[in-house]
mmCIF file of C-alpha atoms (C1' of nucleotides) and ligand atoms in Angstrom:
data_model
loop_
_atom_site.group_PDB
_atom_site.id
_atom_site.type_symbol
_atom_site.label_atom_id
_atom_site.label_comp_id
_atom_site.label_asym_id
_atom_site.label_seq_id
_atom_site.Cartn_x
_atom_site.Cartn_y
_atom_site.Cartn_z
ATOM 1 C CA MET A 1 -0.104 0.004 0.111
ATOM 2 C CA ALA A 2 3.117 2.456 0.685
ATOM 3 C CA ASP A 3 4.148 1.471 -2.283
ATOM 4 C CA PHE A 4 1.253 2.594 -4.651
ATOM 5 C CA LYS A 5 1.359 5.768 -2.550
ATOM 6 C CA ALA A 6 4.855 6.194 -3.667
ATOM 7 C CA TRP A 7 3.772 5.318 -6.841
ATOM 8 C CA LEU A 8 0.644 7.486 -7.470
ATOM 9 C CA GLN A 9 2.452 10.498 -5.706
ATOM 10 C CA GLN A 10 5.395 10.197 -8.285
ATOM 11 C CA HIS A 11 3.337 10.116 -11.375
ATOM 12 C CA TRP A 12 0.399 12.608 -9.874
ATOM 13 C CA PRO A 13 1.141 15.603 -12.768
ATOM 14 C CA VAL A 14 0.607 13.155 -15.316
ATOM 15 C CA VAL A 15 -2.732 11.993 -13.550
ATOM 16 C CA LYS A 16 -3.634 15.175 -12.782
ATOM 17 C CA ALA A 17 -3.441 16.096 -16.404
ATOM 18 C CA ALA A 18 -5.678 12.907 -17.625
ATOM 19 C CA LEU A 19 -8.318 13.835 -15.342
ATOM 20 C CA LEU A 20 -8.302 17.325 -16.239
ATOM 21 C CA THR A 21 -8.523 17.123 -20.031
ATOM 22 C CA GLY A 22 -11.113 14.404 -19.649
ATOM 23 C CA GLU A 23 -8.952 11.820 -21.052
ATOM 24 C CA TYR A 24 -9.628 9.935 -18.104
ATOM 25 C CA MET A 25 -12.808 9.525 -16.255
ATOM 26 C CA PRO A 26 -13.856 7.064 -13.618
ATOM 27 C CA ASN A 27 -16.649 5.236 -15.073
ATOM 28 C CA ALA A 28 -17.012 2.116 -12.907
ATOM 29 C CA VAL A 29 -17.265 0.509 -9.245
ATOM 30 C CA ARG A 30 -16.978 -3.382 -8.638
ATOM 31 C CA LYS A 31 -19.815 -5.060 -7.085
ATOM 32 C CA VAL A 32 -19.376 -6.682 -3.753
ATOM 33 C CA GLU A 33 -22.221 -8.048 -1.705
ATOM 34 C CA MET A 34 -21.752 -7.757 2.062
ATOM 35 C CA PRO A 35 -23.974 -9.415 4.556
ATOM 36 C CA LYS A 36 -25.633 -6.733 6.847
ATOM 37 C CA PRO A 37 -26.234 -7.817 10.946
ATOM 38 C CA ASN A 38 -29.865 -7.885 10.311
ATOM 39 C CA GLY A 39 -29.734 -10.351 7.734
ATOM 40 C CA GLY A 40 -29.636 -8.255 4.439
ATOM 41 C CA VAL A 41 -27.376 -7.873 2.002
ATOM 42 C CA ARG A 42 -25.948 -4.436 1.441
ATOM 43 C CA THR A 43 -24.219 -3.885 -2.120
ATOM 44 C CA LEU A 44 -20.961 -2.108 -2.019
ATOM 45 C CA GLY A 45 -19.620 -0.189 -4.905
ATOM 46 C CA MET A 46 -15.946 -0.625 -4.613
ATOM 47 C CA PRO A 47 -13.518 2.209 -7.022
ATOM 48 C CA THR A 48 -11.235 1.003 -8.877
ATOM 49 C CA VAL A 49 -7.604 1.294 -7.479
ATOM 50 C CA LEU A 50 -7.045 4.217 -9.547
ATOM 51 C CA ASP A 51 -10.522 5.969 -8.664
ATOM 52 C CA ARG A 52 -9.732 5.645 -5.385
ATOM 53 C CA PRO A 53 -6.957 7.771 -4.325
ATOM 54 C CA ILE A 54 -8.385 10.355 -6.965
ATOM 55 C CA GLN A 55 -11.471 10.991 -5.021
ATOM 56 C CA GLN A 56 -10.144 10.349 -2.049
ATOM 57 C CA ALA A 57 -7.696 13.415 -3.301
ATOM 58 C CA LEU A 58 -11.134 15.310 -4.351
ATOM 59 C CA LEU A 59 -12.415 15.189 -0.909
ATOM 60 C CA GLN A 60 -9.657 16.319 0.699
ATOM 61 C CA VAL A 61 -10.040 19.929 -1.600
ATOM 62 C CA LEU A 62 -14.052 19.764 -1.342
ATOM 63 C CA GLN A 63 -15.237 18.817 2.377
ATOM 64 C CA PRO A 64 -13.627 22.677 3.881
ATOM 65 C CA GLU A 65 -15.537 23.958 1.115
ATOM 66 C CA PHE A 66 -18.928 22.270 1.944
ATOM 67 C CA GLU A 67 -18.091 22.071 5.901
ATOM 68 C CA SER A 68 -19.291 26.012 6.327
ATOM 69 C CA GLY A 69 -22.464 25.706 4.488
ATOM 70 C CA PHE A 70 -23.791 22.468 6.669
ATOM 71 C CA SER A 71 -25.958 22.259 9.620
ATOM 72 C CA GLU A 72 -25.224 22.313 13.058
ATOM 73 C CA HIS A 73 -27.858 19.613 13.569
ATOM 74 C CA SER A 74 -25.714 17.097 11.054
ATOM 75 C CA TYR A 75 -23.439 14.966 12.800
ATOM 76 C CA GLY A 76 -22.436 12.249 10.221
ATOM 77 C CA PHE A 77 -19.493 12.191 8.220
ATOM 78 C CA ARG A 78 -18.348 15.393 9.180
ATOM 79 C CA PRO A 79 -14.779 16.031 10.791
ATOM 80 C CA GLY A 80 -14.780 17.135 14.180
ATOM 81 C CA ARG A 81 -18.132 15.367 14.854
ATOM 82 C CA ASN A 82 -19.241 11.422 16.428
ATOM 83 C CA ALA A 83 -22.149 9.479 17.499
ATOM 84 C CA TRP A 84 -22.064 10.581 20.846
ATOM 85 C CA GLN A 85 -22.217 14.488 20.464
ATOM 86 C CA ALA A 86 -25.188 13.538 18.027
ATOM 87 C CA VAL A 87 -26.596 11.739 21.351
ATOM 88 C CA GLN A 88 -25.669 14.355 23.702
ATOM 89 C CA ARG A 89 -27.688 16.788 21.839
ATOM 90 C CA ALA A 90 -30.900 14.604 21.858
ATOM 91 C CA GLN A 91 -30.588 14.277 25.873
ATOM 92 C CA ASP A 92 -30.832 17.780 25.745
ATOM 93 C CA TYR A 93 -33.750 18.357 23.616
ATOM 94 C CA ILE A 94 -35.198 15.319 25.764
ATOM 95 C CA ARG A 95 -34.350 17.518 28.979
ATOM 96 C CA GLU A 96 -36.436 20.363 27.755
ATOM 97 C CA GLY A 97 -39.002 18.076 27.899
ATOM 98 C CA ARG A 98 -39.821 17.159 24.560
ATOM 99 C CA HIS A 99 -40.815 13.765 25.274
ATOM 100 C CA TRP A 100 -41.346 12.276 21.695
ATOM 101 C CA VAL A 101 -39.482 11.449 19.277
ATOM 102 C CA VAL A 102 -39.819 11.004 15.457
ATOM 103 C CA ASP A 103 -37.222 8.701 14.096
ATOM 104 C CA LEU A 104 -36.804 8.682 10.870
ATOM 105 C CA ASP A 105 -34.597 6.387 8.729
ATOM 106 C CA LEU A 106 -34.125 6.302 4.954
ATOM 107 C CA GLU A 107 -34.545 3.168 2.934
ATOM 108 C CA LYS A 108 -31.703 2.331 0.687
ATOM 109 C CA PHE A 109 -30.309 5.635 1.269
ATOM 110 C CA PHE A 110 -26.806 5.954 -0.978
ATOM 111 C CA ASP A 111 -28.517 3.555 -3.432
ATOM 112 C CA LEU A 112 -31.679 6.220 -3.975
ATOM 113 C CA VAL A 113 -29.524 9.729 -4.015
ATOM 114 C CA ASN A 114 -31.195 11.711 -6.915
ATOM 115 C CA HIS A 115 -27.622 13.081 -9.052
ATOM 116 C CA ASP A 116 -29.212 16.302 -9.753
ATOM 117 C CA ILE A 117 -29.887 18.060 -6.468
ATOM 118 C CA PRO A 118 -26.499 17.758 -5.232
ATOM 119 C CA MET A 119 -25.278 18.309 -8.393
ATOM 120 C CA SER A 120 -26.797 21.404 -8.568
ATOM 121 C CA ARG A 121 -25.254 22.266 -4.838
ATOM 122 C CA VAL A 122 -21.754 21.517 -6.136
ATOM 123 C CA ALA A 123 -22.125 23.802 -8.638
ATOM 124 C CA ARG A 124 -22.592 26.724 -6.544
ATOM 125 C CA LYS A 125 -19.616 26.251 -4.894
ATOM 126 C CA VAL A 126 -17.171 25.188 -7.602
ATOM 127 C CA LYS A 127 -16.954 26.689 -11.080
ATOM 128 C CA ASP A 128 -14.524 24.912 -12.768
ATOM 129 C CA GLU A 129 -16.436 22.983 -14.911
ATOM 130 C CA ARG A 130 -13.728 19.744 -15.497
ATOM 131 C CA ILE A 131 -14.205 19.203 -11.889
ATOM 132 C CA LEU A 132 -17.556 19.185 -11.868
ATOM 133 C CA LYS A 133 -17.635 16.775 -14.745
ATOM 134 C CA LEU A 134 -15.387 14.398 -12.504
ATOM 135 C CA ILE A 135 -17.906 14.733 -9.738
ATOM 136 C CA ARG A 136 -21.135 13.644 -11.796
ATOM 137 C CA ARG A 137 -18.857 10.439 -12.789
ATOM 138 C CA CYS A 138 -18.232 9.678 -9.819
ATOM 139 C CA LEU A 139 -21.914 9.629 -9.022
ATOM 140 C CA GLU A 140 -22.611 7.671 -12.636
ATOM 141 C CA ALA A 141 -20.374 5.013 -12.035
ATOM 142 C CA GLY A 142 -22.171 1.613 -13.435
ATOM 143 C CA LEU A 143 -22.111 -1.567 -11.357
ATOM 144 C CA MET A 144 -19.406 -3.990 -12.455
ATOM 145 C CA THR A 145 -20.548 -7.345 -12.177
ATOM 146 C CA ASP A 146 -17.939 -9.886 -14.187
ATOM 147 C CA ARG A 147 -16.948 -7.171 -16.011
ATOM 148 C CA ILE A 148 -19.857 -6.334 -17.363
ATOM 149 C CA VAL A 149 -20.864 -2.588 -16.197
ATOM 150 C CA SER A 150 -24.692 -1.654 -16.048
ATOM 151 C CA MET A 151 -25.819 2.459 -16.298
ATOM 152 C CA ARG A 152 -26.697 4.201 -13.153
ATOM 153 C CA THR A 153 -29.225 6.895 -12.943
ATOM 154 C CA GLU A 154 -29.434 7.017 -9.637
ATOM 155 C CA GLY A 155 -27.992 6.787 -6.172
ATOM 156 C CA THR A 156 -24.123 6.940 -5.189
ATOM 157 C CA PRO A 157 -22.004 3.957 -4.212
ATOM 158 C CA GLN A 158 -21.684 2.522 -1.149
ATOM 159 C CA GLY A 159 -17.943 2.621 -0.875
ATOM 160 C CA GLY A 160 -17.000 5.553 -2.792
ATOM 161 C CA PRO A 161 -15.230 8.027 -0.861
ATOM 162 C CA LEU A 162 -17.100 11.355 -2.032
ATOM 163 C CA SER A 163 -20.628 9.490 -1.515
ATOM 164 C CA PRO A 164 -20.968 10.246 2.189
ATOM 165 C CA LEU A 165 -20.278 14.350 1.073
ATOM 166 C CA LEU A 166 -22.387 14.103 -1.385
ATOM 167 C CA SER A 167 -25.278 13.032 0.580
ATOM 168 C CA ASN A 168 -24.726 15.185 3.623
ATOM 169 C CA ILE A 169 -24.661 18.148 0.538
ATOM 170 C CA LEU A 170 -28.216 16.394 -0.858
ATOM 171 C CA LEU A 171 -29.902 16.175 3.467
ATOM 172 C CA THR A 172 -28.604 19.489 3.746
ATOM 173 C CA ASP A 173 -32.155 20.960 1.979
ATOM 174 C CA LEU A 174 -33.588 18.702 4.701
ATOM 175 C CA ASP A 175 -31.660 20.440 7.569
ATOM 176 C CA ARG A 176 -32.817 23.694 6.301
ATOM 177 C CA GLU A 177 -36.490 22.824 5.577
ATOM 178 C CA LEU A 178 -36.289 21.417 9.512
ATOM 179 C CA GLU A 179 -34.658 24.483 11.133
ATOM 180 C CA ARG A 180 -37.573 26.506 8.817
ATOM 181 C CA ARG A 181 -40.094 24.835 10.545
ATOM 182 C CA GLY A 182 -38.618 25.410 14.077
ATOM 183 C CA HIS A 183 -37.823 21.831 14.512
ATOM 184 C CA ARG A 184 -35.532 20.474 17.286
ATOM 185 C CA PHE A 185 -33.774 17.730 15.748
ATOM 186 C CA CYS A 186 -30.047 16.145 15.257
ATOM 187 C CA ARG A 187 -29.299 14.172 11.949
ATOM 188 C CA TYR A 188 -26.431 11.760 11.365
ATOM 189 C CA ALA A 189 -25.934 10.348 7.963
ATOM 190 C CA ASP A 190 -29.943 8.928 7.353
ATOM 191 C CA ASP A 191 -30.703 8.704 10.692
ATOM 192 C CA CYS A 192 -32.745 11.312 11.711
ATOM 193 C CA ASN A 193 -34.668 12.028 15.026
ATOM 194 C CA ILE A 194 -36.954 15.271 16.239
ATOM 195 C CA TYR A 195 -38.122 15.933 19.505
ATOM 196 C CA VAL A 196 -41.583 17.446 20.150
ATOM 197 C CA GLY A 197 -43.745 17.787 22.927
ATOM 198 C CA SER A 198 -46.716 15.546 22.313
ATOM 199 C CA GLU A 199 -47.428 12.101 19.936
ATOM 200 C CA GLN A 200 -50.011 14.244 17.944
ATOM 201 C CA ALA A 201 -47.314 16.634 17.148
ATOM 202 C CA GLY A 202 -44.584 13.622 16.233
ATOM 203 C CA GLN A 203 -47.404 12.078 13.795
ATOM 204 C CA ARG A 204 -48.059 15.407 12.094
ATOM 205 C CA ALA A 205 -44.122 15.934 11.499
ATOM 206 C CA MET A 206 -43.957 12.599 10.803
ATOM 207 C CA ALA A 207 -46.441 13.085 7.767
ATOM 208 C CA THR A 208 -44.826 16.355 6.635
ATOM 209 C CA ILE A 209 -41.571 15.473 6.360
ATOM 210 C CA THR A 210 -42.133 12.440 4.830
ATOM 211 C CA GLY A 211 -43.895 13.692 2.258
ATOM 212 C CA TYR A 212 -40.910 16.308 1.962
ATOM 213 C CA LEU A 213 -38.332 13.649 1.492
ATOM 214 C CA GLU A 214 -40.275 11.507 -1.098
ATOM 215 C CA CYS A 215 -41.232 14.834 -2.673
ATOM 216 C CA ARG A 216 -38.772 17.099 -3.196
ATOM 217 C CA LEU A 217 -35.693 15.178 -2.518
ATOM 218 C CA LYS A 218 -36.728 11.926 -3.983
ATOM 219 C CA LEU A 219 -36.068 9.484 -1.471
ATOM 220 C CA ARG A 220 -38.089 6.976 0.508
ATOM 221 C CA VAL A 221 -38.259 6.927 4.447
ATOM 222 C CA ASN A 222 -37.952 3.189 5.513
ATOM 223 C CA ARG A 223 -41.563 2.172 7.498
ATOM 224 C CA GLU A 224 -40.277 -0.661 9.101
ATOM 225 C CA LYS A 225 -37.204 1.423 10.980
ATOM 226 C CA SER A 226 -38.974 4.701 11.389
ATOM 227 C CA ALA A 227 -41.801 5.217 13.843
ATOM 228 C CA VAL A 228 -43.031 8.144 16.455
ATOM 229 C CA ALA A 229 -42.480 6.701 19.940
ATOM 230 C CA ARG A 230 -40.859 8.070 23.608
ATOM 231 C CA PRO A 231 -37.257 8.074 23.441
ATOM 232 C CA TRP A 232 -36.574 5.276 25.989
ATOM 233 C CA ARG A 233 -37.934 3.078 24.008
ATOM 234 C CA ARG A 234 -35.757 3.512 20.846
ATOM 235 C CA LYS A 235 -32.148 3.425 20.169
ATOM 236 C CA PHE A 236 -29.882 6.161 18.975
ATOM 237 C CA LEU A 237 -26.532 5.711 17.345
ATOM 238 C CA GLY A 238 -25.663 2.330 19.240
ATOM 239 C CA TYR A 239 -26.891 4.037 22.499
ATOM 240 C CA SER A 240 -30.485 4.382 24.284
ATOM 241 C CA PHE A 241 -31.982 6.371 26.817
ATOM 242 C CA THR A 242 -33.006 5.623 30.437
ATOM 243 C CA TRP A 243 -35.156 6.833 33.115
ATOM 244 C CA HIS A 244 -34.242 6.557 36.467
ATOM 245 C CA LYS A 245 -34.453 9.796 38.633
ATOM 246 C CA GLN A 246 -33.222 11.731 35.441
ATOM 247 C CA MET A 247 -32.567 11.234 31.743
ATOM 248 C CA ARG A 248 -29.456 9.390 31.567
ATOM 249 C CA LEU A 249 -27.495 7.514 28.434
ATOM 250 C CA ARG A 250 -26.350 4.379 28.421
ATOM 251 C CA ILE A 251 -25.169 2.055 25.456
ATOM 252 C CA ALA A 252 -28.031 -0.130 23.857
ATOM 253 C CA VAL A 253 -28.164 -3.249 25.398
ATOM 254 C CA SER A 254 -27.469 -4.662 21.783
ATOM 255 C CA SER A 255 -24.061 -3.166 21.451
ATOM 256 C CA ILE A 256 -22.917 -4.585 25.120
ATOM 257 C CA LYS A 257 -24.419 -8.251 24.241
ATOM 258 C CA ARG A 258 -21.839 -7.953 21.011
ATOM 259 C CA LEU A 259 -19.347 -6.046 22.810
ATOM 260 C CA LYS A 260 -19.513 -8.882 25.689
ATOM 261 C CA ASP A 261 -19.515 -11.636 23.178
ATOM 262 C CA ARG A 262 -16.072 -10.599 21.706
ATOM 263 C CA VAL A 263 -14.462 -10.622 24.808
ATOM 264 C CA ARG A 264 -15.660 -13.626 25.700
ATOM 265 C CA GLU A 265 -14.256 -15.184 22.629
ATOM 266 C CA ILE A 266 -11.012 -13.484 23.110
ATOM 267 C CA VAL A 267 -10.353 -14.320 26.793
ATOM 268 C CA VAL A 268 -11.806 -18.110 26.851
ATOM 269 C CA GLY A 269 -12.108 -19.502 29.857
ATOM 270 C CA ASN A 270 -11.007 -16.438 31.809
ATOM 271 C CA ALA A 271 -12.504 -14.707 34.449
ATOM 272 C CA SER A 272 -15.582 -13.352 33.465
ATOM 273 C CA ARG A 273 -16.799 -12.313 36.877
ATOM 274 C CA ASN A 274 -14.251 -9.217 36.113
ATOM 275 C CA LEU A 275 -16.018 -8.424 32.517
ATOM 276 C CA GLY A 276 -19.513 -8.338 34.152
ATOM 277 C CA ALA A 277 -18.388 -6.065 36.755
ATOM 278 C CA THR A 278 -16.438 -3.671 34.304
ATOM 279 C CA ILE A 279 -19.589 -3.454 32.070
ATOM 280 C CA LYS A 280 -21.864 -2.737 34.560
ATOM 281 C CA THR A 281 -19.913 0.665 35.766
ATOM 282 C CA THR A 282 -19.369 1.781 32.260
ATOM 283 C "C1'" DT B 1 5.707 16.239 16.179
ATOM 284 C "C1'" DA B 2 5.619 13.438 11.672
ATOM 285 C "C1'" DG B 3 4.408 8.651 8.688
ATOM 286 C "C1'" DA B 4 3.108 3.739 9.339
ATOM 287 C "C1'" DT B 5 -0.041 -0.421 11.446
ATOM 288 C "C1'" DG B 6 -3.994 -2.577 13.516
ATOM 289 C "C1'" DC B 7 -8.872 -2.443 16.313
ATOM 290 C "C1'" DT B 8 -13.245 -0.289 17.920
ATOM 291 C "C1'" DA B 9 -17.630 2.168 17.229
ATOM 292 C "C1'" DA B 10 -21.505 4.611 14.014
ATOM 293 C "C1'" DC B 11 -23.760 4.826 9.080
ATOM 294 C "C1'" G C 1 -12.996 -11.756 -3.273
ATOM 295 C "C1'" U C 2 -13.934 -6.848 2.355
ATOM 296 C "C1'" U C 3 -15.267 -0.603 0.369
ATOM 297 C "C1'" G C 4 -16.232 4.098 2.216
ATOM 298 C "C1'" U C 5 -16.599 8.235 5.474
ATOM 299 C "C1'" U C 6 -16.241 10.367 10.474
ATOM 300 C "C1'" A C 7 -14.872 9.487 15.505
ATOM 301 C "C1'" G C 8 -11.787 6.770 19.144
ATOM 302 C "C1'" C C 9 -7.914 3.588 20.735
ATOM 303 C "C1'" A C 10 -3.904 0.856 20.802
ATOM 304 C "C1'" U C 11 1.246 -0.498 18.455
ATOM 305 C "C1'" C C 12 5.782 1.059 15.572
ATOM 306 C "C1'" U C 13 9.172 4.274 13.422
ATOM 307 C "C1'" A C 14 12.355 8.807 13.648
HETATM 308 N N1 DTP D 1 -20.280 -0.563 5.892
HETATM 309 C C1 DTP D 1 -20.706 0.601 5.035
HETATM 310 N N2 DTP D 1 -19.801 1.107 4.091
HETATM 311 C C2 DTP D 1 -20.123 1.892 2.957
HETATM 312 N N3 DTP D 1 -21.328 2.694 3.230
HETATM 313 C C3 DTP D 1 -22.375 2.445 4.401
HETATM 314 C C4 DTP D 1 -21.876 1.472 5.097
HETATM 315 N N4 DTP D 1 -23.111 1.434 6.434
HETATM 316 C C5 DTP D 1 -23.709 2.684 5.831
HETATM 317 N N5 DTP D 1 -23.032 3.126 5.132
HETATM 318 C C6 DTP D 1 -24.171 3.989 4.302
HETATM 319 C C7 DTP D 1 -24.707 3.580 3.229
HETATM 320 C C8 DTP D 1 -26.156 3.503 3.217
HETATM 321 O O1 DTP D 1 -26.898 3.474 2.277
HETATM 322 C C9 DTP D 1 -26.188 4.651 4.639
HETATM 323 C C10 DTP D 1 -27.579 4.043 5.355
HETATM 324 O O2 DTP D 1 -26.906 3.179 6.250
HETATM 325 P P1 DTP D 1 -28.375 2.066 6.369
HETATM 326 O O3 DTP D 1 -29.295 2.812 6.664
HETATM 327 O O4 DTP D 1 -27.574 0.918 7.794
HETATM 328 O O5 DTP D 1 -28.408 1.086 5.312
HETATM 329 P P2 DTP D 1 -29.829 1.797 3.986
HETATM 330 O O6 DTP D 1 -29.965 3.401 4.623
HETATM 331 O O7 DTP D 1 -28.664 1.271 2.802
HETATM 332 O O8 DTP D 1 -30.278 0.338 3.940
HETATM 333 P P3 DTP D 1 -31.847 0.283 4.717
HETATM 334 O O9 DTP D 1 -33.069 0.404 3.547
HETATM 335 O O10 DTP D 1 -31.746 -0.975 5.500
HETATM 336 O O11 DTP D 1 -31.822 1.384 5.311
HETATM 337 O O12 DTP D 1 -25.031 4.572 5.325
HETATM 338 MG MG1 MG D 2 -30.943 3.393 5.893
#
DNA sequence: TAGATGCTAAC
RNA sequence: GUUGUUAGCAUCUA
């Protein structure tokens, strides 16, 4: 890997020239099926060995350009931000007395990302036509199965270095819409939680925001994973809320179980009582 | 301080 | 055949 990095650095002037003249364009990603924990299958689109570092370089330039335009309530795929900060923000909302949550998750998110909406947003900041063409080709990269490339008209490849940034650019429209409506929310990638004071307000928000997402942004809400519920009945970003004397945060039971099993697998016959005590205090 | 490797978590 | 972003931890090197 370090070898390849050195090679690319050595030939970077040539590669750069080929990219800017349009002589070389990314056009396909390799299809790889990955099992999901819940039993489903995630279709990854892996860039070619050449496209990957090219897109990573593009990201280094584009990321700072768009960071300033993102919402304060967006936490996913962003430098300096993590899931813990998002959950703490959610906890603040609940402590304010908003005891109902509209938990929204998008269906096959990356696979259904519209191309024209994020491209028009990118065009507002990036004026260079050659760069815009490059970015569009990263979105349009077809899925390659056994050397057969199928055309893509929607969706951004899961595994493309630019994909997380482009998805945030698209969902910034959602953030602005939620802010315009005065909602208290935090979003991590396609996982968006809106905190409201009553179930009725929650159902109303769920209906209008679902309509907005499906109509304006051409996305689909995952009705299995989404719900209007009490926050302490839901899991958010691997954490769940618990109600003792005050609102407290704890790691979701499923995450604890997974970690416990991992630890037990490693230490085979050794002290498991020690682990139980350790996890309880955490 | 900088580079490299590996692991965990979220999506 | 095992991707990406982000965050964290660990180890090695000078
Ligand atoms: N391991 C990963 N590698 C690359 N991209 C990922 C990975 N995990 C998640 N993503 C990205 C692509 C997904 O579309 C997006 C949202 O994740 P997730 O909600 O778990 O799946 P999904 O939205 O594609 O399907 P679902 O319909 O089950 O919600 O995050
Ligand atoms: Mg989803």
